[in-house]
Amino acid sequence: MVTVRIGVIGTGAIGTEHIRRVEQRLSGGKVVAVTDISLDAARRCINALQLDARLYDSEDDLLQDPSIDAVIIASSGPAHEGSVLKAIDAGKYVFVEKPLATTVNGCLRIVQAEERTGKRLIQVGFMRRYDPRYMALKSEIKSGRYGAPLIVRCVHRNAHVDERYTTEMAVLDTLIHEIDVIRWLIGDEYVSVQVLYPRGTRYAHARLQDPQIFNLVTQSGVVITAEVFVNCQYGYDIQCEVVCEDGVISITVPKLLDIFRTGFRAQPLMQDWKLRFAEAYDAELQDFIDHVGRGDEPAGPSSVDGYIATLVGEACVLAQVSGEWVTIPRPEEDLIVKDSLGYGRL
Ligand SMILES: NC(=O)C1=CN([C@@H]2O[C@H](COP(=O)(O)OP(=O)(O)OC[C@H]3O[C@@H](n4cnc5c(N)ncnc54)[C@H](O)[C@@H]3O)[C@@H](O)[C@H]2O)C=CC1
Ligand SMILES: O=C1[C@H](O)[C@H](O)[C@@H](O)[C@H](O)[C@H]1O
């Protein structure tokens, strides 16, 4: 096992978190280079984490460094396609935050470019597949003890978002986690989607519909109701309940503490994704580093998973605009075959 030398493109919120975990918590990896479209952001990250890493003026320069084995792409979503394609061209392994790309065609360009190399290079940051609660939920469903899944109810609530967050971002920035993790949980593909807009909260800015309810149907007829509410005020609340023929299985809200005081019992709630999914982020990146360090191909969520998530996401955006039920195109047949052969399946 060699130490995987990592370059990071995008040193914002999650980029900095990923660098911190590689440097301070995980094994087998070292961040040796960083870049960001804002060099100040990259310098702040190097200083804050006291990194022994080279600052590159651009991703092009970073990707030309032959000593770099792999890159973590944690820039803003619209930038992912270009960076991933350049990284594939430079022969680097790639861990890319979701979404793989913000358009279906962009995802297909990536899948085809990766395929031309003859090996798997990409892992997508769908970390919920590595969350102990989602893993336990999947294991219970797969056991068959509860019969077939019939209905899935999800809640994805953030306390607040800022003015940059738009109605459409509720899909490729937020709901995309449910889109990926539910198809992984129940092993089924989506066929249609409808969006409902309940009465809007006064806390949402003028250009944001909030909350939103996404109703999705799968090939086997499972109905998924996913609530996205990004100004819920009280905290970061991620829920998932699977109703099966012989029982109901749901993910519990993680308990930090039980606080007792006169007349009250309270449990503090997590306020954002960093803490709620800390174990999952560590596990997904450790998995990536372990595979690359052994000379194996990444085995986590694949470029095909990223393509399918954006394909479904595009249909969700159409449903947001039309207010009608939208048919979700079937993923390209050969890609499904490849994916069904365990390509990127955990
Ligand atoms: N898996 C998860 O739970 C989470 C995933 N994300 C994803 O991670 C990505 C980044 O999100 P945040 O860190 O919250 O955003 P952020 O805005 O805090 O950071 C993005 C960084 O990328 C840089 N950047 C933008 N365009 C660039 C380009 N073309 N080249 C290089 N750097 C560029 C920006 O200057 C900024 O420093 C997004 O795709 C987001 O969806 C974010 C939060 C949680
Ligand atoms: O990927 C993420 C985070 O994991 C949160 O769940 C979302 O609410 C956020 O919008 C997104 O960036």
Coordinates of C-alpha atoms and ligand atoms in Angstrom, one line a residue:
M1 CA 0.0 0.0 0.0
V2 CA 1.5 3.3 -1.1
T3 CA 0.6 6.7 0.3
V4 CA -1.8 8.2 -2.1
R5 CA -0.7 11.7 -3.1
I6 CA -3.8 13.9 -3.5
G7 CA -4.5 17.2 -5.1
V8 CA -7.6 19.1 -4.1
I9 CA -9.5 21.4 -6.5
G10 CA -11.9 23.6 -4.6
T11 CA -11.1 24.6 -1.0
G12 CA -14.4 25.9 0.2
A13 CA -16.6 24.4 2.9
I14 CA -16.5 20.7 2.0
G15 CA -13.1 20.9 0.3
T16 CA -11.5 22.1 3.5
E17 CA -13.4 19.4 5.5
H18 CA -12.2 16.7 3.2
I19 CA -8.6 18.0 3.4
R20 CA -8.9 18.1 7.2
R21 CA -10.1 14.5 7.3
V22 CA -7.4 13.2 5.0
E23 CA -4.7 14.9 7.0
Q24 CA -6.0 14.4 10.5
R25 CA -8.2 11.3 10.6
L26 CA -7.7 9.0 7.6
S27 CA -4.8 6.8 6.7
G28 CA -2.9 6.2 3.5
G29 CA -3.4 9.6 1.9
K30 CA -1.6 13.0 1.8
V31 CA -2.8 16.2 0.4
V32 CA 0.2 17.5 -1.5
A33 CA -1.4 20.2 -3.7
V34 CA -4.4 22.5 -3.7
T35 CA -6.0 25.0 -6.0
D36 CA -9.1 27.1 -6.2
I37 CA -10.5 29.6 -8.6
S38 CA -10.0 32.0 -5.6
L39 CA -6.3 31.6 -4.7
D40 CA -7.1 33.5 -1.5
A41 CA -9.5 30.7 -0.5
A42 CA -6.7 28.1 -1.2
R43 CA -4.2 30.1 0.8
R44 CA -6.7 30.4 3.7
C45 CA -7.1 26.7 3.6
I46 CA -3.4 26.0 3.6
N47 CA -2.8 28.4 6.5
A48 CA -5.8 27.2 8.5
L49 CA -4.8 23.6 8.3
Q50 CA -1.1 24.3 8.2
L51 CA -0.8 22.1 5.1
D52 CA 2.5 21.0 3.7
A53 CA 1.0 21.3 0.3
R54 CA 1.9 23.2 -2.9
L55 CA -0.5 25.9 -4.0
Y56 CA -1.2 25.8 -7.8
D57 CA -2.4 28.8 -9.7
S58 CA -4.8 26.6 -11.7
E59 CA -6.2 23.1 -12.0
D60 CA -4.4 22.7 -15.3
D61 CA -1.1 23.2 -13.5
L62 CA -2.0 20.9 -10.6
L63 CA -3.1 18.1 -13.0
Q64 CA 0.2 18.2 -14.8
D65 CA 2.0 17.3 -11.6
P66 CA 3.1 13.7 -12.2
S67 CA 3.6 13.1 -8.5
I68 CA -0.2 13.5 -7.9
D69 CA -2.0 10.1 -7.9
A70 CA -5.6 11.3 -7.3
V71 CA -7.7 14.5 -7.1
I72 CA -10.6 15.5 -4.9
I73 CA -12.9 17.8 -6.8
A74 CA -14.9 19.9 -4.3
S75 CA -15.6 23.0 -6.4
S76 CA -19.0 24.3 -7.1
G77 CA -21.2 21.9 -9.1
P78 CA -21.1 23.6 -12.5
A79 CA -17.3 23.3 -12.5
H80 CA -17.2 19.6 -12.0
E81 CA -17.5 18.4 -15.6
G82 CA -14.5 20.4 -16.8
S83 CA -12.3 19.4 -13.9
V84 CA -13.3 15.7 -14.1
L85 CA -12.6 15.5 -17.8
K86 CA -9.2 17.2 -17.4
A87 CA -8.4 14.8 -14.5
I88 CA -9.3 11.8 -16.6
D89 CA -7.1 13.1 -19.4
A90 CA -4.3 13.5 -16.9
G91 CA -4.7 9.9 -15.8
K92 CA -5.7 10.8 -12.2
Y93 CA -8.1 8.9 -10.0
V94 CA -11.0 11.2 -9.2
F95 CA -13.1 11.7 -6.1
V96 CA -15.8 14.2 -7.2
E97 CA -18.4 15.7 -4.9
K98 CA -22.0 15.5 -6.1
P99 CA -23.2 16.2 -8.6
L100 CA -20.9 14.4 -11.1
A101 CA -22.0 17.1 -13.5
T102 CA -25.0 19.4 -13.6
T103 CA -26.2 18.2 -17.0
V104 CA -27.0 14.7 -18.3
N105 CA -24.8 15.3 -21.4
G106 CA -22.0 16.4 -19.2
C107 CA -22.3 13.2 -17.2
L108 CA -22.3 11.1 -20.4
R109 CA -19.2 12.9 -21.6
I110 CA -17.5 11.9 -18.3
V111 CA -18.7 8.3 -18.4
Q112 CA -17.5 7.9 -22.0
A113 CA -14.2 9.5 -21.3
E114 CA -13.6 7.2 -18.4
E115 CA -14.6 4.2 -20.4
R116 CA -12.0 5.1 -23.1
T117 CA -9.3 4.8 -20.5
G118 CA -10.3 1.1 -20.0
K119 CA -10.5 1.5 -16.2
R120 CA -12.6 2.9 -13.4
L121 CA -11.1 6.2 -12.2
I122 CA -14.1 7.9 -10.6
Q123 CA -15.9 7.8 -7.3
V124 CA -18.8 10.3 -6.7
G125 CA -19.4 11.8 -3.2
F126 CA -22.7 10.1 -2.5
M127 CA -21.7 9.5 1.1
R128 CA -25.0 8.3 2.5
R129 CA -24.2 4.8 1.2
Y130 CA -21.4 4.8 3.8
D131 CA -23.6 6.1 6.7
P132 CA -24.1 3.4 9.3
R133 CA -27.8 4.1 9.6
Y134 CA -28.4 3.8 5.8
M135 CA -26.2 0.8 5.7
A136 CA -28.2 -0.9 8.4
L137 CA -31.5 0.1 6.6
K138 CA -30.2 -1.5 3.4
S139 CA -29.2 -4.6 5.2
E140 CA -32.7 -5.0 6.8
I141 CA -34.4 -4.5 3.4
K142 CA -32.1 -7.0 1.7
S143 CA -32.7 -9.6 4.5
G144 CA -36.2 -10.1 3.0
R145 CA -37.7 -10.3 6.6
Y146 CA -40.1 -7.4 5.8
G147 CA -41.2 -8.4 2.3
A148 CA -41.2 -5.9 -0.5
P149 CA -40.7 -2.2 0.0
L150 CA -44.0 -0.3 -0.9
I151 CA -43.5 3.3 0.2
V152 CA -40.5 5.5 1.1
R153 CA -41.0 8.7 3.0
C154 CA -38.0 11.0 3.2
V155 CA -37.3 14.4 4.8
H156 CA -34.4 16.6 4.0
R157 CA -34.5 19.7 6.1
N158 CA -31.8 22.4 6.5
A159 CA -32.2 25.1 9.1
H160 CA -31.4 28.0 6.7
V161 CA -30.1 28.7 3.2
D162 CA -28.7 31.9 1.9
E163 CA -30.0 34.1 -1.0
R164 CA -27.8 32.1 -3.5
Y165 CA -29.9 29.0 -3.0
T166 CA -32.6 28.6 -5.7
T167 CA -35.7 26.5 -6.2
E168 CA -33.8 24.3 -8.7
M169 CA -30.8 23.8 -6.3
A170 CA -33.3 21.8 -4.1
V171 CA -32.8 19.1 -6.8
L172 CA -29.1 18.8 -7.8
D173 CA -27.8 20.2 -4.5
T174 CA -30.1 18.7 -2.0
L175 CA -32.6 16.0 -3.2
I176 CA -29.8 14.4 -5.2
H177 CA -28.8 12.5 -2.0
E178 CA -32.2 10.9 -1.7
I179 CA -32.3 10.2 -5.5
D180 CA -29.1 8.2 -5.2
V181 CA -29.5 6.6 -1.8
I182 CA -33.1 5.3 -2.4
R183 CA -32.2 3.6 -5.7
W184 CA -29.3 2.1 -3.8
L185 CA -31.5 1.0 -0.9
I186 CA -34.3 -0.7 -2.8
G187 CA -32.4 -1.6 -6.0
D188 CA -34.9 0.0 -8.3
E189 CA -34.9 2.7 -11.0
Y190 CA -37.3 5.7 -11.2
V191 CA -39.9 6.1 -13.9
S192 CA -41.8 9.3 -13.1
V193 CA -41.8 12.3 -10.8
Q194 CA -44.3 15.1 -9.7
V195 CA -43.5 18.2 -7.6
L196 CA -45.9 19.8 -5.2
Y197 CA -45.4 23.2 -3.6
P198 CA -47.1 23.5 -0.2
R199 CA -47.7 27.0 1.3
G200 CA -44.3 28.7 1.3
T201 CA -42.5 29.6 4.5
R202 CA -42.0 33.3 5.2
Y203 CA -38.3 32.5 5.7
A204 CA -37.7 31.7 2.0
H205 CA -36.4 34.6 -0.2
A206 CA -38.5 35.7 -3.1
R207 CA -36.8 33.4 -5.7
L208 CA -37.2 30.2 -3.6
Q209 CA -40.1 27.9 -3.4
D210 CA -39.7 26.3 0.1
P211 CA -40.7 23.6 1.1
Q212 CA -41.1 21.3 -1.9
I213 CA -42.5 17.8 -2.1
F214 CA -41.2 15.4 -4.7
N215 CA -43.3 12.3 -5.5
L216 CA -41.4 9.7 -7.4
V217 CA -42.5 6.3 -8.7
T218 CA -40.1 3.4 -9.4
Q219 CA -40.3 0.6 -12.0
S220 CA -41.7 -1.9 -9.4
G221 CA -44.3 0.7 -8.3
V222 CA -42.7 1.9 -5.1
V223 CA -43.8 5.4 -4.3
I224 CA -41.3 7.8 -2.7
T225 CA -42.4 11.1 -1.1
A226 CA -39.4 13.3 -0.4
E227 CA -39.9 16.6 1.4
V228 CA -37.1 19.2 0.9
F229 CA -37.5 22.1 3.4
V230 CA -34.3 24.2 3.5
N231 CA -35.5 26.9 6.0
C232 CA -37.0 24.8 8.7
Q233 CA -35.3 26.9 11.4
Y234 CA -34.8 24.1 13.9
G235 CA -31.9 22.2 12.6
Y236 CA -30.5 19.7 10.1
D237 CA -33.0 16.9 9.9
I238 CA -32.6 13.9 7.6
Q239 CA -35.3 11.2 7.8
C240 CA -36.0 8.1 5.8
E241 CA -38.8 5.6 6.5
V242 CA -39.3 2.4 4.3
V243 CA -42.8 0.9 4.5
C244 CA -42.7 -2.8 3.6
E245 CA -45.3 -5.6 3.3
D246 CA -44.3 -7.0 6.7
G247 CA -43.0 -4.0 8.6
V248 CA -41.7 -0.5 8.6
I249 CA -38.0 0.4 9.0
S250 CA -36.9 4.0 9.6
I251 CA -33.6 5.8 10.3
T252 CA -33.6 7.4 13.7
V253 CA -32.6 11.0 14.3
P254 CA -29.1 10.7 15.7
K255 CA -29.0 11.5 19.4
L256 CA -26.2 13.7 20.6
L257 CA -27.3 14.1 24.3
D258 CA -30.3 13.7 26.6
I259 CA -30.7 16.9 28.6
F260 CA -32.9 16.9 31.6
R261 CA -33.9 20.2 33.4
T262 CA -36.9 21.3 35.5
G263 CA -39.9 20.0 33.6
F264 CA -38.0 19.3 30.4
R265 CA -36.2 16.6 28.6
A266 CA -34.4 17.8 25.5
Q267 CA -32.1 16.4 22.8
P268 CA -29.9 18.9 21.0
L269 CA -30.2 18.6 17.2
M270 CA -27.3 18.6 14.7
Q271 CA -27.3 21.9 12.8
D272 CA -25.6 20.8 9.5
W273 CA -24.2 18.1 7.3
K274 CA -20.7 18.2 8.7
L275 CA -21.5 16.5 11.9
R276 CA -24.5 14.4 10.8
F277 CA -22.5 12.6 8.1
A278 CA -19.0 12.8 9.6
E279 CA -18.6 9.0 9.8
A280 CA -19.9 8.6 6.2
Y281 CA -17.5 11.2 4.8
D282 CA -14.6 9.6 6.5
A283 CA -15.6 6.1 5.3
E284 CA -16.2 7.1 1.7
L285 CA -12.8 8.9 1.4
Q286 CA -11.0 6.1 3.3
D287 CA -12.6 3.6 0.9
F288 CA -11.4 5.7 -2.1
I289 CA -7.8 6.0 -0.7
D290 CA -7.6 2.3 0.3
H291 CA -8.6 1.2 -3.2
V292 CA -6.2 3.6 -5.0
G293 CA -3.4 2.9 -2.5
R294 CA -3.7 -0.8 -3.3
G295 CA -3.6 -0.2 -7.0
D296 CA -7.3 -1.1 -7.3
E297 CA -10.0 0.9 -9.0
P298 CA -12.4 2.9 -6.8
A299 CA -15.4 0.8 -5.8
G300 CA -17.8 3.4 -4.4
P301 CA -20.6 5.3 -6.2
S302 CA -19.5 5.3 -9.9
S303 CA -19.7 7.7 -12.8
V304 CA -22.8 5.7 -13.9
D305 CA -24.4 6.4 -10.5
G306 CA -23.6 10.1 -11.0
Y307 CA -25.1 10.0 -14.5
I308 CA -28.3 8.4 -13.3
A309 CA -28.7 10.8 -10.4
T310 CA -28.4 13.8 -12.7
L311 CA -30.7 12.2 -15.3
V312 CA -33.4 11.8 -12.6
G313 CA -32.5 15.3 -11.3
E314 CA -33.2 16.9 -14.7
A315 CA -36.7 15.3 -14.8
C316 CA -37.3 16.7 -11.3
V317 CA -36.4 20.1 -12.5
L318 CA -38.8 19.7 -15.5
A319 CA -41.5 18.7 -13.0
Q320 CA -40.8 21.7 -10.8
V321 CA -41.4 24.0 -13.8
S322 CA -44.4 22.2 -15.4
G323 CA -46.3 21.2 -12.3
E324 CA -47.1 18.0 -14.1
W325 CA -46.0 14.3 -13.8
V326 CA -42.8 13.9 -15.8
T327 CA -41.6 10.6 -17.2
I328 CA -38.0 9.9 -16.3
P329 CA -36.0 8.6 -19.3
R330 CA -34.6 5.1 -18.9
P331 CA -30.8 5.3 -18.4
E332 CA -28.8 4.3 -21.5
E333 CA -29.2 0.5 -21.7
D334 CA -25.6 -0.4 -21.9
L335 CA -24.8 1.8 -18.9
I336 CA -27.5 0.0 -16.9
V337 CA -26.0 -3.3 -17.9
K338 CA -22.6 -2.2 -16.8
D339 CA -24.0 -0.8 -13.6
S340 CA -26.0 -3.9 -12.9
L341 CA -22.7 -5.9 -13.2
G342 CA -21.8 -4.3 -9.9
Y343 CA -20.1 -1.3 -11.6
G344 CA -19.9 1.0 -8.6
R345 CA -22.4 -0.9 -6.6
L346 CA -21.6 -1.0 -2.9
Ligands
LIG1 N1 -21.7 15.4 0.0 C1 -22.2 16.4 0.8 O1 -22.9 16.2 1.8 C2 -21.9 17.8 0.4 C3 -21.5 18.1 -0.9 N2 -21.3 19.4 -1.3 C4 -20.9 19.6 -2.7 O2 -19.5 20.0 -2.7 C5 -19.4 21.0 -3.7 C6 -18.8 22.3 -3.0 O3 -19.8 22.7 -2.1 P1 -19.4 23.7 -0.9 O4 -18.0 23.3 -0.4 O5 -20.5 23.8 0.0 O6 -19.2 25.1 -1.7 P2 -18.3 26.4 -1.4 O7 -18.9 27.5 -2.2 O8 -18.1 26.5 0.0 O9 -16.9 26.0 -2.1 C7 -16.7 25.8 -3.4 C8 -15.3 26.2 -3.7 O10 -15.0 26.0 -5.1 C9 -14.3 27.1 -5.7 N3 -14.6 27.0 -7.1 C10 -15.7 27.4 -7.8 N4 -15.5 27.2 -9.1 C11 -14.2 26.7 -9.2 C12 -13.5 26.2 -10.3 N5 -13.9 26.3 -11.6 N6 -12.2 25.7 -10.1 C13 -11.7 25.7 -8.8 N7 -12.4 26.1 -7.8 C14 -13.6 26.6 -8.0 C15 -14.9 28.3 -4.9 O11 -14.0 29.4 -5.0 C16 -15.0 27.8 -3.5 O12 -13.9 28.0 -2.8 C17 -20.7 21.2 -4.4 O13 -20.7 20.4 -5.5 C18 -21.7 20.7 -3.3 O14 -22.9 20.1 -4.0 C19 -21.4 20.4 -0.4 C20 -21.7 20.2 0.9 C21 -22.0 18.9 1.4
LIG2 O1 -24.8 17.9 -0.1 C1 -25.3 18.7 0.7 C2 -25.5 18.5 2.1 O2 -25.2 17.1 2.4 C3 -26.8 18.8 2.7 O3 -27.5 17.6 2.9 C4 -27.6 19.6 1.8 O4 -28.7 20.1 2.5 C5 -26.8 20.6 1.1 O5 -27.7 21.4 0.3 C6 -25.9 19.9 0.1 O6 -24.8 20.8 -0.3

